[in-house]
Coordinates of C-alpha atoms in Angstrom, one line a residue:
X1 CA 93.8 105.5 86.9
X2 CA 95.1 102.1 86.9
X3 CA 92.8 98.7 87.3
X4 CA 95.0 98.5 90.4
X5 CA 94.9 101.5 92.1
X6 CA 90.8 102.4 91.3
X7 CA 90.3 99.1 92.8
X8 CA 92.5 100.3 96.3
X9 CA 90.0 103.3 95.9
X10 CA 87.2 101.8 96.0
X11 CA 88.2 100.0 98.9
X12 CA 88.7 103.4 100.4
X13 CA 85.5 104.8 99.5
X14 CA 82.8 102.5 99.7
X15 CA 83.2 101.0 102.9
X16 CA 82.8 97.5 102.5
X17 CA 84.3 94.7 103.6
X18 CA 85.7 92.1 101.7
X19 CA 84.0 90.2 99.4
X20 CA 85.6 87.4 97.1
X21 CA 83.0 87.7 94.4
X22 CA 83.8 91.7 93.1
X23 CA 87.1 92.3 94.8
X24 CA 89.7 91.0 92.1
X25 CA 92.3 92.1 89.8
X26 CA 92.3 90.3 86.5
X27 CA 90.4 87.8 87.9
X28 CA 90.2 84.3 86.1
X29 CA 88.6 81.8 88.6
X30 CA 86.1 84.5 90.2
X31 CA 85.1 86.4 87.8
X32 CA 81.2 87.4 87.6
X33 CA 80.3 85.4 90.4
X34 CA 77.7 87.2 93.1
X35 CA 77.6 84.0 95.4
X36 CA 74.2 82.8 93.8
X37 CA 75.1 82.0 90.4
X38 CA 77.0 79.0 91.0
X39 CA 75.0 76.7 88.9
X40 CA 75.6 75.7 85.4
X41 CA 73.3 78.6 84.2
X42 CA 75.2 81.2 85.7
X43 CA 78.8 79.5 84.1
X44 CA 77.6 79.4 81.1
X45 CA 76.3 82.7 81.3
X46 CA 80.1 83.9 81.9
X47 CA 81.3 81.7 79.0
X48 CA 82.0 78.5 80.9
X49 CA 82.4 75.2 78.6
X50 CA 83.8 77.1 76.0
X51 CA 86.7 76.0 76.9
X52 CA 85.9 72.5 76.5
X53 CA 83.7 73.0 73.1
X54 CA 86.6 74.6 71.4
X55 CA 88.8 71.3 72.5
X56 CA 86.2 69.3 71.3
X57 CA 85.3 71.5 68.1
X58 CA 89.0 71.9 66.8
X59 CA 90.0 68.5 68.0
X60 CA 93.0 69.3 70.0
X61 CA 95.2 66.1 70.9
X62 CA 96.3 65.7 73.9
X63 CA 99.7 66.2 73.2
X64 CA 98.4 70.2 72.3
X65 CA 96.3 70.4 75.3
X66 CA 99.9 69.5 77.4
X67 CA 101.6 71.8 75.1
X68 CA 99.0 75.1 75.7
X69 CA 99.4 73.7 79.5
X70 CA 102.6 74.0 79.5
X71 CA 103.4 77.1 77.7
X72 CA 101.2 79.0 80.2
X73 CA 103.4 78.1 82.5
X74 CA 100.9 76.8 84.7
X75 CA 102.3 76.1 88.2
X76 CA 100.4 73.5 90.7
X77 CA 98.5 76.0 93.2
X78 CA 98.3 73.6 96.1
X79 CA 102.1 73.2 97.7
X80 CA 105.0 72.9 95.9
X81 CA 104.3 74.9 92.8
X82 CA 105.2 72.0 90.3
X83 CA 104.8 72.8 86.3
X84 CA 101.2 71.5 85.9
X85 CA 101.8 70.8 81.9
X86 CA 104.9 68.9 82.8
X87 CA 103.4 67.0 85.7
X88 CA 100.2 66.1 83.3
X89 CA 103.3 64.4 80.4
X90 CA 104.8 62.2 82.8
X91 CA 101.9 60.2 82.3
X92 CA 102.9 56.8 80.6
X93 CA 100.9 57.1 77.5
X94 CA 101.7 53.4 75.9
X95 CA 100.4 52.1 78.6
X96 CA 97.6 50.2 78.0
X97 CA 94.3 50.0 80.3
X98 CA 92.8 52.9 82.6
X99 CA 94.6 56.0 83.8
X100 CA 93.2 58.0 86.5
X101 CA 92.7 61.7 87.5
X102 CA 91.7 63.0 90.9
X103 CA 91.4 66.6 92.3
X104 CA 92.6 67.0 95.5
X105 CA 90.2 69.8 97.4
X106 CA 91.3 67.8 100.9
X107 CA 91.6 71.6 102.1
X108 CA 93.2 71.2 105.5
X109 CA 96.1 73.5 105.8
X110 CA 96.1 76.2 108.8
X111 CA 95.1 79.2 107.5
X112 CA 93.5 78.3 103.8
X113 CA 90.5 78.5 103.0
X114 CA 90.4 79.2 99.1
X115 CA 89.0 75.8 97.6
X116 CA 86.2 75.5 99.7
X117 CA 84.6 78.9 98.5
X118 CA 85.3 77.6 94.7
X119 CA 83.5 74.7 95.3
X120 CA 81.1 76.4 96.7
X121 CA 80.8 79.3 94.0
X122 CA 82.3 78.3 90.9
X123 CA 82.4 74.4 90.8
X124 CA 81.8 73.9 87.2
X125 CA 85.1 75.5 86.6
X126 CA 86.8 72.5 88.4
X127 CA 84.8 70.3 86.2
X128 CA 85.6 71.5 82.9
X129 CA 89.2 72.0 84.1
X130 CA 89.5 68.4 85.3
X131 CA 87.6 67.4 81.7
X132 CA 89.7 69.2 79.5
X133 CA 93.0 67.0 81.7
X134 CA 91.1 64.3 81.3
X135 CA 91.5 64.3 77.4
X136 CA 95.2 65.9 78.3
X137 CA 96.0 62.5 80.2
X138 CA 94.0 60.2 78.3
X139 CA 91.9 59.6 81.9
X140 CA 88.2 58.3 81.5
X141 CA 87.3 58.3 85.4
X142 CA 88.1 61.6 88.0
X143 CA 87.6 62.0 91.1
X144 CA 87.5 65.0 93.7
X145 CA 88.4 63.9 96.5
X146 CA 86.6 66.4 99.2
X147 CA 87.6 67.8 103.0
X148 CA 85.0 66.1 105.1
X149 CA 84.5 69.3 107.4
X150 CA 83.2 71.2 104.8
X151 CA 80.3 68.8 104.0
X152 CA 78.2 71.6 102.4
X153 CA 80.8 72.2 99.6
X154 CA 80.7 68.4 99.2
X155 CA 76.9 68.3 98.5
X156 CA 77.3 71.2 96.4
X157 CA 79.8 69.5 93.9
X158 CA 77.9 66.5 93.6
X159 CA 75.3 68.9 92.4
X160 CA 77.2 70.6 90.2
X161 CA 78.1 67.2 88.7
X162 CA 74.8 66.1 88.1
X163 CA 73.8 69.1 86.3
X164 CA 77.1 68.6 84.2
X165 CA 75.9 65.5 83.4
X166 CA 72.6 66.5 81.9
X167 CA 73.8 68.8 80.1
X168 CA 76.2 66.5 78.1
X169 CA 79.6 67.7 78.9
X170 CA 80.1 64.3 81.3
X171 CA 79.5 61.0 80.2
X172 CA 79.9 59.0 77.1
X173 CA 80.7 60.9 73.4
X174 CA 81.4 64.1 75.3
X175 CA 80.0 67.0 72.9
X176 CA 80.1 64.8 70.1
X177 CA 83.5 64.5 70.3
X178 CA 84.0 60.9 71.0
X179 CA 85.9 61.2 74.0
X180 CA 84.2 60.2 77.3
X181 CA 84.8 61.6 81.2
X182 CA 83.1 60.2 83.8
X183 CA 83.2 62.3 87.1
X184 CA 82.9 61.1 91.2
X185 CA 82.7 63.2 94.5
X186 CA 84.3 61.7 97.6
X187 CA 84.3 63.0 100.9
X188 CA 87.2 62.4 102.9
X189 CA 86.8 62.4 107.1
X190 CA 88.9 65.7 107.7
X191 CA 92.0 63.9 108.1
X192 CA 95.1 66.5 107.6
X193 CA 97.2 63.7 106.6
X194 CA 94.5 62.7 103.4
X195 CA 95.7 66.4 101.9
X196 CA 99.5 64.4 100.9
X197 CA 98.5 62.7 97.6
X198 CA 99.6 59.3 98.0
X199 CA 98.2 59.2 101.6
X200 CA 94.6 60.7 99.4
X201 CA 94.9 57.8 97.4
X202 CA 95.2 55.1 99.7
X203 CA 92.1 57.1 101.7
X204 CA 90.2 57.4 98.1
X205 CA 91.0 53.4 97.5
X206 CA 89.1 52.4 101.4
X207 CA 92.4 52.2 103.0
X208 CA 93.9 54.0 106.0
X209 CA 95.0 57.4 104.8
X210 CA 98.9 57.3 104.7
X211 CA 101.6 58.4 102.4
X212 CA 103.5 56.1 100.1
X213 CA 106.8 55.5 99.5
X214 CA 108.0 57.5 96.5
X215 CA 109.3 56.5 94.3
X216 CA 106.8 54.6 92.6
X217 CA 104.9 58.4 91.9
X218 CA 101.2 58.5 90.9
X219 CA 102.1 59.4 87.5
X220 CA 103.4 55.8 86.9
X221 CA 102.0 54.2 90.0
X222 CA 98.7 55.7 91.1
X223 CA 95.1 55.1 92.3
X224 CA 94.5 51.2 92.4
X225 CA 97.9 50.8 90.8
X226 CA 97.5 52.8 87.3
X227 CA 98.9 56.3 86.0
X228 CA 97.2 59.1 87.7
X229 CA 97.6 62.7 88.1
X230 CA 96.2 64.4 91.2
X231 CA 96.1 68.3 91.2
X232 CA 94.5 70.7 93.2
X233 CA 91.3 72.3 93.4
X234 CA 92.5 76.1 92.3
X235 CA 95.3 74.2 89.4
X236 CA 92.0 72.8 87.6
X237 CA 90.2 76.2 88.2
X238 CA 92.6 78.2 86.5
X239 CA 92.7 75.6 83.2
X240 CA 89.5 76.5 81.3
X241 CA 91.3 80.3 81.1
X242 CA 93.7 79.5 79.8
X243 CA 92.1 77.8 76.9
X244 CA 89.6 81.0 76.4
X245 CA 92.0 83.4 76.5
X246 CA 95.8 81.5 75.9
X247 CA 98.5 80.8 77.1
X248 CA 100.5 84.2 76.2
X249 CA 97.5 85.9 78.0
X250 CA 97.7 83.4 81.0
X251 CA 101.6 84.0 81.6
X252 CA 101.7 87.6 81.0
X253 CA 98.8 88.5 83.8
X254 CA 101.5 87.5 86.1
X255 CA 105.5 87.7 86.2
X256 CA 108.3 85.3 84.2
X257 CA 107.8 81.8 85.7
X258 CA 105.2 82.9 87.8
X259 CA 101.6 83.2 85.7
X260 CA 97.9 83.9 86.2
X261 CA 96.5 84.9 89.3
X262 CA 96.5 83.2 92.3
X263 CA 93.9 82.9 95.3
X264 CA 95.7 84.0 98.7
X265 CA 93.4 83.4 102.2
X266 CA 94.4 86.6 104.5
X267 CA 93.8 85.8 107.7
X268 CA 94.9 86.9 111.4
X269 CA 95.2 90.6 112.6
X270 CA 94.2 92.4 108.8
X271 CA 90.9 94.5 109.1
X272 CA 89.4 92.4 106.6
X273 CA 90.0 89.3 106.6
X274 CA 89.1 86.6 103.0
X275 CA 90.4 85.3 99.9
X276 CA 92.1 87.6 97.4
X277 CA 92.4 86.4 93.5
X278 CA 95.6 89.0 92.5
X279 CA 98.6 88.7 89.7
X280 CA 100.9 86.8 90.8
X281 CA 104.0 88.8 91.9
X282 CA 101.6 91.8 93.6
X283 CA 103.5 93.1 96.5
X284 CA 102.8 91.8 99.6
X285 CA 102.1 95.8 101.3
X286 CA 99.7 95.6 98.0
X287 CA 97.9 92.5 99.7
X288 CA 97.7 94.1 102.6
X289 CA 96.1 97.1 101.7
X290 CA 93.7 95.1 100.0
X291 CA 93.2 93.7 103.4
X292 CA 92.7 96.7 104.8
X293 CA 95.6 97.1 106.8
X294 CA 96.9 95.5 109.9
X295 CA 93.8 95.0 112.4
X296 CA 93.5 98.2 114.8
X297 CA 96.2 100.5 113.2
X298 CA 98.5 98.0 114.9
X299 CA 102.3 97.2 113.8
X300 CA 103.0 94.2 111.5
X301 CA 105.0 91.6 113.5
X302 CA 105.5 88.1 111.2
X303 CA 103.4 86.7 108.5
X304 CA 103.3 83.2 107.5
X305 CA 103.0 83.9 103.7
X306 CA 101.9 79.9 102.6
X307 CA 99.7 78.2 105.1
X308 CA 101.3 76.4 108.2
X309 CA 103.6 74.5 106.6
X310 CA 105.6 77.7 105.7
X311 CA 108.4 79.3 107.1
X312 CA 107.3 82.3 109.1
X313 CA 108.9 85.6 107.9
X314 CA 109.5 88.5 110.1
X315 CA 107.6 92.1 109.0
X316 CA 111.5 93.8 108.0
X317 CA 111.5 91.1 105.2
X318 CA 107.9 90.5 104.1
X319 CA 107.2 94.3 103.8
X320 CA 109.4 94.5 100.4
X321 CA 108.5 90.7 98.9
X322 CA 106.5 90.3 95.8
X323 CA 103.9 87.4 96.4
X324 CA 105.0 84.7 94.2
X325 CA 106.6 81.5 94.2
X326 CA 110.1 82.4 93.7
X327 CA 110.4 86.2 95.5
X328 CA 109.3 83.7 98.6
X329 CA 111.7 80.8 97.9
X330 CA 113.8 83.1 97.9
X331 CA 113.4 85.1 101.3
X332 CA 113.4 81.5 102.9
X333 CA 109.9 80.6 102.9
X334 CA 107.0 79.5 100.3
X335 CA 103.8 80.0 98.8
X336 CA 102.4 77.0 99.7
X337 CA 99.0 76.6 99.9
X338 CA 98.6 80.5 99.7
X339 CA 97.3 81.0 103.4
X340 CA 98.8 83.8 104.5
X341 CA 98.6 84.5 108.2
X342 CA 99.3 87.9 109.4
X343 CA 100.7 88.6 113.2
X344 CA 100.3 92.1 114.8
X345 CA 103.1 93.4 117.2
X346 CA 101.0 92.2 120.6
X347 CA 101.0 88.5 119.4
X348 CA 103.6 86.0 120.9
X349 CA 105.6 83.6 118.5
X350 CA 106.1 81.0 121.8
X351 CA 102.4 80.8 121.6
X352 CA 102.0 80.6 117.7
X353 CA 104.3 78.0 117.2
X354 CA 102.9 75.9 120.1
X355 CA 99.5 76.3 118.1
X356 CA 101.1 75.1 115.4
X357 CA 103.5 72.4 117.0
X358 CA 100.1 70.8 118.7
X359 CA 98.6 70.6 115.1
X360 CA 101.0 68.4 113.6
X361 CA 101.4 66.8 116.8
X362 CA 97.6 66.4 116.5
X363 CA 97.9 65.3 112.9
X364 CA 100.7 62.8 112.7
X365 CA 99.3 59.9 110.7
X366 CA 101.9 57.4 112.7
X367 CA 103.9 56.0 110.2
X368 CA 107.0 57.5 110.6
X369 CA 108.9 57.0 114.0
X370 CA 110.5 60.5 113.5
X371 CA 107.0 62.2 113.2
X372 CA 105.0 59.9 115.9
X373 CA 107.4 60.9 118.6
X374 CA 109.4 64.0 117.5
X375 CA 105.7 66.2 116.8
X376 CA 105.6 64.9 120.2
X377 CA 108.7 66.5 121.6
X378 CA 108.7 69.7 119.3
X379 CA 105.2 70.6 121.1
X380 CA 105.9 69.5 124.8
X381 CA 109.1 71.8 124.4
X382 CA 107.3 74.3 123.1
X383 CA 104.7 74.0 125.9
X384 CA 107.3 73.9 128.2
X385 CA 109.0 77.2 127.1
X386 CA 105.8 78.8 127.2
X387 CA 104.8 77.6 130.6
X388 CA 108.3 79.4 131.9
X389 CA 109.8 75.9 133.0
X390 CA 112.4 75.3 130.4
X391 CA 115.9 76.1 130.6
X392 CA 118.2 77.5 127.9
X393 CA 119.5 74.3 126.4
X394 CA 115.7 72.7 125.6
X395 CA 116.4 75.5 122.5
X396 CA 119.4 73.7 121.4
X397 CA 117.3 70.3 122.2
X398 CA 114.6 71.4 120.1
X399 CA 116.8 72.4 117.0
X400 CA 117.8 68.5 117.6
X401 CA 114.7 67.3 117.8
X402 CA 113.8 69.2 114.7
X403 CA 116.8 67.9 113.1
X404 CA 115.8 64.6 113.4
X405 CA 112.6 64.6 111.7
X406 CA 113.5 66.8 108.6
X407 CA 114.7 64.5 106.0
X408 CA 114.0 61.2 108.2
X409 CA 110.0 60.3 107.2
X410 CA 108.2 59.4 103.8
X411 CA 106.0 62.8 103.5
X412 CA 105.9 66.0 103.9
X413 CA 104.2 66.4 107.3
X414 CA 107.6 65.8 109.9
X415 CA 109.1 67.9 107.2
X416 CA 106.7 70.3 107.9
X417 CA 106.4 70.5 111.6
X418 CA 110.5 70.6 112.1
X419 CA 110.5 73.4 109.3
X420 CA 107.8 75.7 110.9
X421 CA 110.1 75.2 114.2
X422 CA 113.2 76.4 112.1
X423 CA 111.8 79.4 110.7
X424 CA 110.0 80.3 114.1
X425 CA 114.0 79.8 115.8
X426 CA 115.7 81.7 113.0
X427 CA 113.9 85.1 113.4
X428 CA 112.3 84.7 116.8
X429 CA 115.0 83.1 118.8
X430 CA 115.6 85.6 121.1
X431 CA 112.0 86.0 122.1
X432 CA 112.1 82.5 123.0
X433 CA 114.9 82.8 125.2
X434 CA 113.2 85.9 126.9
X435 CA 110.4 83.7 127.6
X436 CA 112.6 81.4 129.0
X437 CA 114.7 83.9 131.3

């Protein structure tokens, strides 16, 4: 029997229900943990740091660190999927005086929930992954810039750090190695907006939390004005794997452009709702089952396959997608920050998209004119559709509205917010008008 298909059985047969710590495939970033051996004895029990001491010991260069990096194919686990090993060599390396690098666990999608729980179970593998791109970058100073609503994981971290610390693998003369990596926690104030990178710099530097123009990019232009690199939570988590085991290894696990595992939050109308680490390009009925199934024995309606910023797909489409970055690029939606968000046949898309439209409404740093009053107008719409008291043309007024935000403001947030209304009028159109009728 297959890894795969004696886990689905054991699924079957014991009972349970979902647990991140022991339900896996392959698993890199949770792999061993119970839930109470999150301290530094328990990681290096399960062979943490041995990534960093083979660095150290064989004294790789930074230029091979970016190389292994790279030819894992390592892809940022937090949005947009960039090439992690190619993001990390932008950085000016000439360039005399600091450079910077800052994890950004500012976990505040809709529907994700995945870097709390590693910060909370396995934190020392963001250290030694944000070490180990330290020496990559030639950064001294990190920082992990922390949701403020999860306080706990916060204080945990800072912890975590502090045992790190003792131990000798942060500081000055790292391991003997001569390279030094100092480490900071940072809370933010559960600001949404804070989650956009620039916008986490200016919060991280004391200022109001909103996005930068771009370009300058924090590769070039960054914290307090130097290079920086800012990657999330689960991109550092995965790193310190891919130096035990290699690159090959790394990229294989997974499908052509598309390696490792990745950490999905199922939420919504699934019998078992949690965070699953699987292969990239397992098959979304595979996640499912995982799941145990659509809540109640109930039909699959939509799923929103990447957190709220995604394009929702209908069930005709997601039933036959692989979950990875490109099979979902390519059906029109994303993987995002990995939340996927599963609707049963009695739930109403009017009402899920004005959820959805009254967070980003909510949300809106301000900045942009197009976001400050068109999140505005895409949620009163909505509300008014839902109420009954629109008429058929507020659909075509709120395909205008939508189109102008998208393209019109500095981040990704409008962008966002007139994209989730696109893919809600694409497939559920009609439902809206029967609402309205």
């Amino acid at each position: 029997m297959s890894q795969l298909a004696s886990l689905l059985q054991k699924f079957k047969t014991d009972g349970r229900g979902t647990c991140l710590h022991d339900r896996h495939i392959q698993p890199q970033i949770y792999a061993g943990l119970d839930g109470n051996n999150w301290n530094l004895a328990g990681y290096e029990a399960r062979g943490g740091y041995q990534a960093l001491r083979r660095i150290v010991r064989e004294h790789m260069t930074p230029e091979a660190i970016v190389t292994e990096v790279k030819d894992a194919g390592l892809r940022g686990r937090g949005g947009a999927g960039f090439p992690t090993g190619l993001k990390w060599s932008f950085v000016p390396r000439t360039v005399p005086g600091e450079k910077y690098l800052v994890c950004n666990s500012d976990e505040g999608e809709p529907g994700t929930f995945k870097d709390r729980d590693i910060l909370m179970y396995n934190p020392h593998i963001i250290i030694e992954g944000m070490i180990i791109a330290g020496f990559a970058i030639g950064a001294r100073t990190g920082w992990n810039y922390i949701h403020g609503e999860i306080f706990e994981a916060y204080e945990r971290f800072g912890q975590a750090i502090e045992e790190a610390r003792a131990a000798g693998y942060l500081g000055a003369d790292i391991l003997g190695g001569g390279r030094d990596f100092t480490l900071h926690a940072v809370h933010g104030f559960g600001a949404y907006i804070c989650g956009e990178e620039t916008g986490l710099l200016e919060s991280l530097e004391g200022s109001k939390g909103q996005p930068r123009f771009k370009p300058p990019f924090p590769a070039s232009h960054g914290l307090y004005g130097r290079p920086t690199v800012v990657n999330n939570t689960e991109t550092f988590a995965a790193v310190p794997w891919i130096f035990n085991h290699g690159a090959r290894a790394f990229l294989e696990i997974g499908k052509p452009n598309n390696g490792g595992t990745k950490i999905l939050s199922v939420s919504g109308d699934v019998e078992r709702p949690g965070n699953y680490e699987i292969p990239l390009g397992t098959s979304f009925a595979t996640l499912l089952e995982l799941a145990g199934g659509v809540r109640g024995g109930r039909q699959l309606k939509a799923v929103i396959p990447g957190g709220a910023s995604a394009p929702v797909l209908p069930a005709s489409i997601m039933r036959g997608l692989d979950m990875d970055y490109d099979s979902l690029a390519k059906a029109g939606s994303m993987m995002g920050s990995g939340g996927v968000i599963v609707f049963d046949e009695t739930r109403s898309m009017v009402t899920a998209l004005e959820r959805l439209s009254a967070f980003y409404m909510h949300e809106s740093c301000g900045q942009c004119t197009p976001c400050r009053e068109g999140s505005g107008w895409l949620w009163r719409l909505v509300h008014r559709i839902g109420k009954g008291d629109a008429s058929q043309k507020d659909l075509d007024l709120l395909s205008s509205v939508a189109d102008g935000i998208q393209g019109r403001v500095i981040c990704a947030l409008g962008d966002s917010a007139a994209i989730v209304v696109r893919g809600f009028l694409k497939h559920y159109k009609a439902e809206f008008a029967e609402r309205i009728r």
